[in-house]
mmCIF file of C-alpha atoms and ligand atoms in Angstrom:
data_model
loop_
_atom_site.group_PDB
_atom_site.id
_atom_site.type_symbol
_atom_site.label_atom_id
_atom_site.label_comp_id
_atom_site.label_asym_id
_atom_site.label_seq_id
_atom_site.Cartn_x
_atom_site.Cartn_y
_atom_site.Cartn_z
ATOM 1 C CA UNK A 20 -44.459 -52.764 0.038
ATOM 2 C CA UNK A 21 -46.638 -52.353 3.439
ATOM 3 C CA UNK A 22 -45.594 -49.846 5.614
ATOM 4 C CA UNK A 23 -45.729 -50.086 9.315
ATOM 5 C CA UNK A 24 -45.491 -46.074 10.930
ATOM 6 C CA UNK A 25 -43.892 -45.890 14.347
ATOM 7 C CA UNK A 26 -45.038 -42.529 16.224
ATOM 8 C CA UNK A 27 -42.098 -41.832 18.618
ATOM 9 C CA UNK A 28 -42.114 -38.403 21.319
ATOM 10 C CA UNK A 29 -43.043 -37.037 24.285
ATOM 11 C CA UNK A 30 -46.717 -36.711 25.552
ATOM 12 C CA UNK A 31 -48.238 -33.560 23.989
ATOM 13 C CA UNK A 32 -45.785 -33.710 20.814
ATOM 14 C CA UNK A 33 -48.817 -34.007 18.767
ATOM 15 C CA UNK A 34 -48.321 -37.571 17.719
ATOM 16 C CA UNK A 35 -51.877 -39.018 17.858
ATOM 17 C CA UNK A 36 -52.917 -36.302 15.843
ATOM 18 C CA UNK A 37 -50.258 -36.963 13.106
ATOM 19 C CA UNK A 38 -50.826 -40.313 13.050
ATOM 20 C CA UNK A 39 -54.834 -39.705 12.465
ATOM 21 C CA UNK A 40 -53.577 -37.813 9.201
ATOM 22 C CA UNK A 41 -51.341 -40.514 8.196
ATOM 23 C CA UNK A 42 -54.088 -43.244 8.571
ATOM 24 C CA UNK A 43 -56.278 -41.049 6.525
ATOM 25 C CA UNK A 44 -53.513 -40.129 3.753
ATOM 26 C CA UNK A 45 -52.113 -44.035 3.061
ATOM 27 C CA UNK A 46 -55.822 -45.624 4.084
ATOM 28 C CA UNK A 47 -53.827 -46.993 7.346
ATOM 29 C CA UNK A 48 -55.224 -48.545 10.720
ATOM 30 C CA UNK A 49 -54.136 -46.803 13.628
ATOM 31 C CA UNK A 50 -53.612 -48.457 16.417
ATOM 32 C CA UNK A 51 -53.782 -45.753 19.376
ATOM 33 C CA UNK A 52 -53.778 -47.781 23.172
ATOM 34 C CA UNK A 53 -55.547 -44.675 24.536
ATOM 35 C CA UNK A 54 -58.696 -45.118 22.623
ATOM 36 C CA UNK A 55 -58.631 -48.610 24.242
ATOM 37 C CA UNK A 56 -56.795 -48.173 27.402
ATOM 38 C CA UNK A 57 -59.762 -45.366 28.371
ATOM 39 C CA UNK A 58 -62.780 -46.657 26.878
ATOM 40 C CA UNK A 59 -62.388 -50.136 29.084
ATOM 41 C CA UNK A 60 -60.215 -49.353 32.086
ATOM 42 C CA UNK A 61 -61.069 -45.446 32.680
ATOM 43 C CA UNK A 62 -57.238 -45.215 33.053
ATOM 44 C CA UNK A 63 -53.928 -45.078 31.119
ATOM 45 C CA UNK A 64 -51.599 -47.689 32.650
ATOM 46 C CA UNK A 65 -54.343 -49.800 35.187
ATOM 47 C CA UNK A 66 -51.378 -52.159 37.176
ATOM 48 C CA UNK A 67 -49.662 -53.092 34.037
ATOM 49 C CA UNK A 68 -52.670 -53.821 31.369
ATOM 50 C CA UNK A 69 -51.508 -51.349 29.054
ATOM 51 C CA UNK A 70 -48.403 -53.140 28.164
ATOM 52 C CA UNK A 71 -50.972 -56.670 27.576
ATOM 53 C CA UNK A 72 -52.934 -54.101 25.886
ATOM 54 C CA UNK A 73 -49.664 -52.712 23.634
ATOM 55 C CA UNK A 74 -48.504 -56.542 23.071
ATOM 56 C CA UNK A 75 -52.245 -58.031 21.362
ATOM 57 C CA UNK A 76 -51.654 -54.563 19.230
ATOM 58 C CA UNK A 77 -48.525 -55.152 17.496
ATOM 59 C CA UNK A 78 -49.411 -58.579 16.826
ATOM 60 C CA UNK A 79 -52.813 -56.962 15.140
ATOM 61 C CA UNK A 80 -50.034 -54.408 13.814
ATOM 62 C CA UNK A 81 -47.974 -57.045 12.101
ATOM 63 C CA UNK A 82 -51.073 -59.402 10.771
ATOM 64 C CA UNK A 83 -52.272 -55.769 9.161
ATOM 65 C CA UNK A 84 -49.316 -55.261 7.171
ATOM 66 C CA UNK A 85 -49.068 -59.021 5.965
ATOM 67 C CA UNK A 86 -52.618 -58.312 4.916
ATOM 68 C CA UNK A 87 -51.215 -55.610 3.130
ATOM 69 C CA UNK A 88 -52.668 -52.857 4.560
ATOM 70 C CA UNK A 89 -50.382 -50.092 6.516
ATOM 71 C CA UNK A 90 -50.507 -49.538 9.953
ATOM 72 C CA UNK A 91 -49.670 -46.462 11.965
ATOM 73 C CA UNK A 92 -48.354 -47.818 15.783
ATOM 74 C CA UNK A 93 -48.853 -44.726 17.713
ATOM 75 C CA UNK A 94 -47.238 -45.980 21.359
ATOM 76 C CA UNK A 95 -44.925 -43.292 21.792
ATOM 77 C CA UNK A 96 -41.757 -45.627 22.047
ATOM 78 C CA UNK A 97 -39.459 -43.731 24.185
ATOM 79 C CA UNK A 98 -36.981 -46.580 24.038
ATOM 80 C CA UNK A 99 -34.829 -47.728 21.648
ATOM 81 C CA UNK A 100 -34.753 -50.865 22.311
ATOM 82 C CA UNK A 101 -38.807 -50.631 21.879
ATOM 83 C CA UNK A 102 -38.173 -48.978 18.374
ATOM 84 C CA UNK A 103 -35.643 -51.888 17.694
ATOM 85 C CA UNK A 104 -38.001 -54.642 18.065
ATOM 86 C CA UNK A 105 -40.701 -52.936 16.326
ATOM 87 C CA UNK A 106 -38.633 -52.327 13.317
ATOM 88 C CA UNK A 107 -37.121 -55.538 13.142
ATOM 89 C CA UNK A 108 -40.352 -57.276 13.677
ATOM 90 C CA UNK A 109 -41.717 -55.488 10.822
ATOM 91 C CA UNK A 110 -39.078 -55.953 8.120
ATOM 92 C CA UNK A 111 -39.363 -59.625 9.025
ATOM 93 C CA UNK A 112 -43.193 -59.261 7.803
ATOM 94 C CA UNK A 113 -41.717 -57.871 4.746
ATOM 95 C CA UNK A 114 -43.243 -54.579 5.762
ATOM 96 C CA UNK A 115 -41.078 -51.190 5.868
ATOM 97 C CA UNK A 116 -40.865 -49.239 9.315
ATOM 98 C CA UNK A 117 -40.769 -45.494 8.556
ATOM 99 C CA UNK A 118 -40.274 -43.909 12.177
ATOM 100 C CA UNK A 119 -41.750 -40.362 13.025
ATOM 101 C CA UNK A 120 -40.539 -38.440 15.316
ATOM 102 C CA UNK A 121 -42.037 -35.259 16.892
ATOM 103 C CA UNK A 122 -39.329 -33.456 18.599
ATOM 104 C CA UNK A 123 -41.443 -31.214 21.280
ATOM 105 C CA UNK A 124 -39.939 -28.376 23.639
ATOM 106 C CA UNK A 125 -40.749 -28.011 27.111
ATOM 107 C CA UNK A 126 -43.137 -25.045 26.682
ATOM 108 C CA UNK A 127 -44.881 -26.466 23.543
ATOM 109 C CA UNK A 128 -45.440 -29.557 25.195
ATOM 110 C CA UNK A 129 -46.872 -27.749 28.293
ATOM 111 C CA UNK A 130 -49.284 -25.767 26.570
ATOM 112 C CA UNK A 131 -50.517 -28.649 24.088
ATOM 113 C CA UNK A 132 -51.109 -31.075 26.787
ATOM 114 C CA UNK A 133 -53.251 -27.548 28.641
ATOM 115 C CA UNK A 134 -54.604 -26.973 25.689
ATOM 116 C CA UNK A 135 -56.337 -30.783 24.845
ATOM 117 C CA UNK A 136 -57.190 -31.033 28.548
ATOM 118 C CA UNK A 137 -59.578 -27.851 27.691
ATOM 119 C CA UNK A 138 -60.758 -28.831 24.477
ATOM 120 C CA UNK A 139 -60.847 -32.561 24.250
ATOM 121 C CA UNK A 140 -60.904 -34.082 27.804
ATOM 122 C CA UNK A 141 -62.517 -37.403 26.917
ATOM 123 C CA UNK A 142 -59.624 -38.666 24.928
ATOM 124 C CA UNK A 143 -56.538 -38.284 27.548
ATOM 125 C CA UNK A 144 -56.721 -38.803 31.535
ATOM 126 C CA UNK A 145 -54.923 -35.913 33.757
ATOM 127 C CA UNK A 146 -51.396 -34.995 33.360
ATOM 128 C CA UNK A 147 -49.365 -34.603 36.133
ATOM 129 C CA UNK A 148 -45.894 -32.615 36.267
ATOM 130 C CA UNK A 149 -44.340 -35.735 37.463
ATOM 131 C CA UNK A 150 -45.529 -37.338 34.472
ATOM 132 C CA UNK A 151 -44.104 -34.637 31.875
ATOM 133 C CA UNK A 152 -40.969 -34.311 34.441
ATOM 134 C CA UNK A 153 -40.535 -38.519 34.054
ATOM 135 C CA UNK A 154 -41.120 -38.686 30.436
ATOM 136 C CA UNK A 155 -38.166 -35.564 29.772
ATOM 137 C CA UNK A 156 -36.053 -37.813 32.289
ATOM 138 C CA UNK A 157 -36.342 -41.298 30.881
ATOM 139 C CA UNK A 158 -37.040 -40.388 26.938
ATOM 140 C CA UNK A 159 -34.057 -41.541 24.886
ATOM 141 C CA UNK A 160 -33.807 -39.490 21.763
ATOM 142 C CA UNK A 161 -33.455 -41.359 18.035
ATOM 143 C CA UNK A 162 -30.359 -39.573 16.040
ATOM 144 C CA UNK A 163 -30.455 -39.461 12.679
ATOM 145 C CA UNK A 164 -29.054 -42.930 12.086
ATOM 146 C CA UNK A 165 -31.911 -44.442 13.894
ATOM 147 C CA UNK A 166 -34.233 -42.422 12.219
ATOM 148 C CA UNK A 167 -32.882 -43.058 8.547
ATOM 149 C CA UNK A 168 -33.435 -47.056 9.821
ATOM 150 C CA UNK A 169 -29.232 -47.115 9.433
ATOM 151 C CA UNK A 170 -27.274 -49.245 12.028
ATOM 152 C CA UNK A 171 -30.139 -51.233 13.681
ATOM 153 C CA UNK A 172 -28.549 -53.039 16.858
ATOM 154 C CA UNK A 173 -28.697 -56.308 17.773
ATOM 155 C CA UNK A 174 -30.985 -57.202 21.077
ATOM 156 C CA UNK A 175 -29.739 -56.825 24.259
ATOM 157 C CA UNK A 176 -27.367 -59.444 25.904
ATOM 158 C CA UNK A 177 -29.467 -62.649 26.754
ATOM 159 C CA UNK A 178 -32.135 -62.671 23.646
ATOM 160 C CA UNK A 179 -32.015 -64.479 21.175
ATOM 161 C CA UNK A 180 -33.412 -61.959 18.670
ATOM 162 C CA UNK A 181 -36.061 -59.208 18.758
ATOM 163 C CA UNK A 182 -38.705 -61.363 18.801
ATOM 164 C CA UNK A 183 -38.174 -62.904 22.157
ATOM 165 C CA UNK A 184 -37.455 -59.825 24.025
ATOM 166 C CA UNK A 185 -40.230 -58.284 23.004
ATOM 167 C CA UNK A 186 -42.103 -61.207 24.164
ATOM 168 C CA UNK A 187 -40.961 -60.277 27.147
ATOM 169 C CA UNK A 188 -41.586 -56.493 26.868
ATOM 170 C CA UNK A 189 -44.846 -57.254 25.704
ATOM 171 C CA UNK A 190 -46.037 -60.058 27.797
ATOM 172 C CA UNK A 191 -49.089 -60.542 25.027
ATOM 173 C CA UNK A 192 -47.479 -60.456 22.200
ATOM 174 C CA UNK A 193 -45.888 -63.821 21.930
HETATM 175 N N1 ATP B 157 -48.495 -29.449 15.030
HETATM 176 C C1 ATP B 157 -49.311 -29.006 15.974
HETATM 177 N N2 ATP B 157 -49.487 -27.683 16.175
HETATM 178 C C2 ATP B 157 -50.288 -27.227 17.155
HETATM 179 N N3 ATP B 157 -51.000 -28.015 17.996
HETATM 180 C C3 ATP B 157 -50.859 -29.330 17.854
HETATM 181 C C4 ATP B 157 -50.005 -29.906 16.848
HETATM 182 N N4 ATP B 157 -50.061 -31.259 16.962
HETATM 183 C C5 ATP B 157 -50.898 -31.513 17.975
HETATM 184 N N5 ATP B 157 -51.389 -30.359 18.496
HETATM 185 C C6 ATP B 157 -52.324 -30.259 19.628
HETATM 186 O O1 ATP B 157 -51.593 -30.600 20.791
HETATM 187 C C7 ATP B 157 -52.371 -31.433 21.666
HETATM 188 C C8 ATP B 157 -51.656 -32.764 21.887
HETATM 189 O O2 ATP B 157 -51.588 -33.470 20.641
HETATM 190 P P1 ATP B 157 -51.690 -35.048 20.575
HETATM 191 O O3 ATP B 157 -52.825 -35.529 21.384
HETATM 192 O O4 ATP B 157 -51.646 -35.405 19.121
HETATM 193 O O5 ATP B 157 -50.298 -35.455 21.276
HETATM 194 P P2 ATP B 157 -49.707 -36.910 21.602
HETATM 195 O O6 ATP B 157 -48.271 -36.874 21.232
HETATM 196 O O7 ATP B 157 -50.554 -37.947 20.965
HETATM 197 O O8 ATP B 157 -49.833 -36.998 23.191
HETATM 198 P P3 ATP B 157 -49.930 -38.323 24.140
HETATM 199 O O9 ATP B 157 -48.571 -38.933 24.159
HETATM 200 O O10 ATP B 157 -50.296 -37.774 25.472
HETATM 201 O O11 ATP B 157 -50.961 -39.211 23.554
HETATM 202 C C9 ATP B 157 -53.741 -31.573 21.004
HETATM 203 O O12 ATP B 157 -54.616 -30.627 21.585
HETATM 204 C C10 ATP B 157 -53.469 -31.251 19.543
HETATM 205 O O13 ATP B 157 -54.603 -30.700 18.924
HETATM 206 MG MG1 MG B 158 -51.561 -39.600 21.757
#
Protein backbone atom coordinates (compact mmCIF):
# COMPACT_ATOMS: atom_id res chain seq x y z
CA UNK A 1 0.00 0.00 0.00
CA UNK A 2 1.21 3.69 -1.18
CA UNK A 3 1.49 6.07 1.34
CA UNK A 4 0.67 9.67 0.93
CA UNK A 5 2.60 11.86 4.13
CA UNK A 6 0.78 15.00 5.16
CA UNK A 7 3.32 17.53 6.97
CA UNK A 8 1.00 19.58 9.28
CA UNK A 9 2.54 22.77 11.83
CA UNK A 10 3.46 26.01 12.19
CA UNK A 11 6.20 27.81 10.08
CA UNK A 12 9.62 27.00 11.62
CA UNK A 13 8.31 23.53 13.17
CA UNK A 14 10.88 21.91 11.10
CA UNK A 15 8.54 20.25 8.69
CA UNK A 16 10.34 20.65 5.32
CA UNK A 17 13.22 19.26 6.85
CA UNK A 18 11.35 16.10 8.11
CA UNK A 19 9.75 15.59 5.16
CA UNK A 20 13.31 15.68 3.13
CA UNK A 21 14.18 12.62 5.51
CA UNK A 22 11.04 10.89 4.86
CA UNK A 23 11.39 11.20 1.00
CA UNK A 24 14.83 9.86 1.40
CA UNK A 25 13.86 6.91 3.95
CA UNK A 26 10.55 5.42 1.83
CA UNK A 27 12.20 6.68 -1.77
CA UNK A 28 9.15 9.37 -1.70
CA UNK A 29 8.57 12.61 -3.91
CA UNK A 30 8.20 15.58 -1.98
CA UNK A 31 6.20 17.97 -3.04
CA UNK A 32 7.37 21.32 -1.16
CA UNK A 33 5.33 24.70 -2.87
CA UNK A 34 8.30 26.78 -1.62
CA UNK A 35 10.83 25.28 -3.88
CA UNK A 36 8.31 26.29 -6.61
CA UNK A 37 6.51 29.19 -5.23
CA UNK A 38 10.29 31.00 -4.96
CA UNK A 39 12.12 29.76 -7.81
CA UNK A 40 9.24 31.30 -10.34
CA UNK A 41 7.43 34.06 -8.47
CA UNK A 42 10.34 35.38 -6.00
CA UNK A 43 7.48 35.25 -3.42
CA UNK A 44 5.44 32.92 -1.16
CA UNK A 45 1.75 33.68 -1.77
CA UNK A 46 2.02 36.20 -5.23
CA UNK A 47 -2.10 37.35 -5.27
CA UNK A 48 -3.32 33.90 -4.79
CA UNK A 49 -0.91 31.59 -7.16
CA UNK A 50 0.19 29.56 -4.42
CA UNK A 51 -3.09 27.97 -3.82
CA UNK A 52 -3.16 27.19 -8.16
CA UNK A 53 0.26 26.23 -7.34
CA UNK A 54 -0.92 23.79 -4.11
CA UNK A 55 -4.03 22.47 -6.33
CA UNK A 56 -1.72 21.08 -9.78
CA UNK A 57 0.39 19.47 -6.64
CA UNK A 58 -2.00 17.24 -5.06
CA UNK A 59 -3.27 16.17 -8.25
CA UNK A 60 0.66 15.25 -9.08
CA UNK A 61 0.38 13.98 -5.30
CA UNK A 62 -2.45 11.59 -5.98
CA UNK A 63 -1.24 10.35 -9.71
CA UNK A 64 2.23 9.52 -7.59
CA UNK A 65 0.70 7.25 -5.26
CA UNK A 66 -1.54 5.43 -7.98
CA UNK A 67 1.83 5.02 -9.63
CA UNK A 68 2.78 3.51 -6.58
CA UNK A 69 5.27 5.55 -5.41
CA UNK A 70 4.80 7.58 -1.90
CA UNK A 71 4.52 11.05 -1.68
CA UNK A 72 5.34 13.39 1.16
CA UNK A 73 2.71 16.72 0.80
CA UNK A 74 4.58 19.17 2.81
CA UNK A 75 1.82 22.31 2.72
CA UNK A 76 1.60 22.84 6.25
CA UNK A 77 -2.30 22.27 6.42
CA UNK A 78 -3.34 24.35 9.26
CA UNK A 79 -6.95 23.40 8.62
CA UNK A 80 -8.79 20.58 9.17
CA UNK A 81 -10.90 20.72 6.76
CA UNK A 82 -7.57 20.90 4.41
CA UNK A 83 -6.32 17.65 6.22
CA UNK A 84 -9.88 16.17 5.58
CA UNK A 85 -9.84 16.42 1.94
CA UNK A 86 -6.37 15.37 1.63
CA UNK A 87 -6.96 12.24 3.52
CA UNK A 88 -10.03 11.34 1.99
CA UNK A 89 -8.74 12.03 -1.42
CA UNK A 90 -6.01 9.72 -0.78
CA UNK A 91 -7.74 6.64 0.62
CA UNK A 92 -9.96 6.98 -2.44
CA UNK A 93 -6.56 6.37 -4.53
CA UNK A 94 -6.20 3.40 -2.41
CA UNK A 95 -3.23 5.13 -0.85
CA UNK A 96 -2.84 5.48 3.14
CA UNK A 97 -2.53 9.13 4.65
CA UNK A 98 -0.16 8.97 7.65
CA UNK A 99 -0.32 12.70 9.05
CA UNK A 100 2.79 14.30 10.84
CA UNK A 101 2.57 16.67 13.01
CA UNK A 102 5.32 18.93 14.48
CA UNK A 103 4.00 20.51 17.52
CA UNK A 104 6.42 23.78 17.83
CA UNK A 105 6.52 26.33 20.89
CA UNK A 106 6.63 29.90 20.53
CA UNK A 107 10.36 30.29 21.34
CA UNK A 108 11.48 27.23 19.26
CA UNK A 109 9.67 28.43 16.45
CA UNK A 110 11.22 31.95 16.83
CA UNK A 111 14.64 30.92 16.91
CA UNK A 112 14.33 28.20 13.99
CA UNK A 113 12.74 30.53 11.64
CA UNK A 114 16.15 33.21 12.95
CA UNK A 115 18.15 30.60 12.66
CA UNK A 116 17.32 29.41 8.64
CA UNK A 117 17.05 33.11 7.77
CA UNK A 118 20.99 33.11 8.77
CA UNK A 119 21.96 29.98 7.38
CA UNK A 120 19.80 29.17 4.44
CA UNK A 121 18.17 32.41 3.09
CA UNK A 122 17.56 31.24 -0.46
CA UNK A 123 15.00 28.69 0.45
CA UNK A 124 12.33 30.88 2.60
CA UNK A 125 11.32 34.72 1.93
CA UNK A 126 11.25 37.10 5.22
CA UNK A 127 9.20 36.37 8.17
CA UNK A 128 7.30 38.86 9.65
CA UNK A 129 5.84 38.83 13.38
CA UNK A 130 2.50 39.28 11.89
CA UNK A 131 3.05 36.27 10.01
CA UNK A 132 4.15 33.96 13.10
CA UNK A 133 1.42 36.09 15.23
CA UNK A 134 -1.40 34.97 12.26
CA UNK A 135 -0.30 31.49 11.89
CA UNK A 136 -0.51 30.93 16.20
CA UNK A 137 -4.02 32.74 15.70
CA UNK A 138 -5.64 30.84 12.86
CA UNK A 139 -3.72 27.23 13.28
CA UNK A 140 -6.28 24.63 14.34
CA UNK A 141 -4.56 21.87 16.20
CA UNK A 142 -5.20 17.88 15.11
CA UNK A 143 -6.05 15.78 18.52
CA UNK A 144 -5.21 12.53 18.67
CA UNK A 145 -8.28 11.20 16.89
CA UNK A 146 -7.39 13.12 13.85
CA UNK A 147 -4.04 12.13 14.01
CA UNK A 148 -4.69 8.26 14.51
CA UNK A 149 -6.98 8.94 11.01
CA UNK A 150 -10.14 7.96 13.63
CA UNK A 151 -13.48 9.89 13.11
CA UNK A 152 -12.85 11.58 9.71
CA UNK A 153 -15.83 14.18 9.19
CA UNK A 154 -17.91 14.57 6.53
CA UNK A 155 -17.39 17.97 4.27
CA UNK A 156 -18.78 20.97 5.23
CA UNK A 157 -22.53 21.83 4.63
CA UNK A 158 -23.07 22.44 0.79
CA UNK A 159 -20.39 19.77 -0.79
CA UNK A 160 -21.07 17.05 -2.03
CA UNK A 161 -17.94 15.20 -0.86
CA UNK A 162 -14.26 16.09 -0.40
CA UNK A 163 -13.56 16.16 -3.74
CA UNK A 164 -15.61 19.12 -4.72
CA UNK A 165 -14.67 21.34 -1.95
CA UNK A 166 -11.40 20.97 -2.47
CA UNK A 167 -11.99 21.90 -5.96
CA UNK A 168 -12.92 24.80 -4.63
CA UNK A 169 -10.07 25.22 -2.08
CA UNK A 170 -7.80 24.42 -4.68
CA UNK A 171 -9.04 26.18 -7.68
CA UNK A 172 -6.43 23.82 -9.88
CA UNK A 173 -7.02 20.85 -8.69
CA UNK A 174 -10.23 19.82 -10.29
N1 LIG B 1 14.19 18.94 14.98
C1 LIG B 1 14.89 20.05 14.78
N2 LIG B 1 15.79 20.48 15.68
C2 LIG B 1 16.48 21.62 15.50
N3 LIG B 1 16.36 22.42 14.40
C3 LIG B 1 15.48 22.05 13.48
C4 LIG B 1 14.69 20.86 13.61
N4 LIG B 1 13.88 20.76 12.52
C5 LIG B 1 14.15 21.82 11.76
N5 LIG B 1 15.12 22.59 12.32
C6 LIG B 1 15.66 23.84 11.77
O1 LIG B 1 14.65 24.82 11.92
C7 LIG B 1 14.56 25.65 10.75
C8 LIG B 1 13.15 25.55 10.16
O2 LIG B 1 12.93 24.21 9.71
P1 LIG B 1 12.06 23.91 8.42
O3 LIG B 1 12.46 24.78 7.30
O4 LIG B 1 12.11 22.43 8.23
O5 LIG B 1 10.60 24.34 8.96
P2 LIG B 1 9.19 24.34 8.19
O6 LIG B 1 8.19 23.78 9.13
O7 LIG B 1 9.34 23.67 6.87
O8 LIG B 1 8.90 25.90 7.98
P3 LIG B 1 7.97 26.62 6.86
O9 LIG B 1 6.55 26.36 7.24
O10 LIG B 1 8.30 28.06 7.00
O11 LIG B 1 8.34 26.05 5.54
C9 LIG B 1 15.66 25.17 9.81
O12 LIG B 1 16.78 26.01 9.97
C10 LIG B 1 15.95 23.76 10.28
O13 LIG B 1 17.28 23.40 10.02
MG1 LIG C 1 8.93 24.32 4.93
Amino acid sequence: MTTLFLMVGLPGAGKTTRARQLAEEHGALRLTPDDWMIPLFGEAEADGKRDVLEGRMLWLALETVKLGTDVVVDYGCWSRNERSAIRWLAEAEGARCRMVYLPVNDETQRARIARRRATAPEETLPMTEADILHGRAHFEEPDAAELEGRGTAGPPPGWADWREWAANRWPSFA
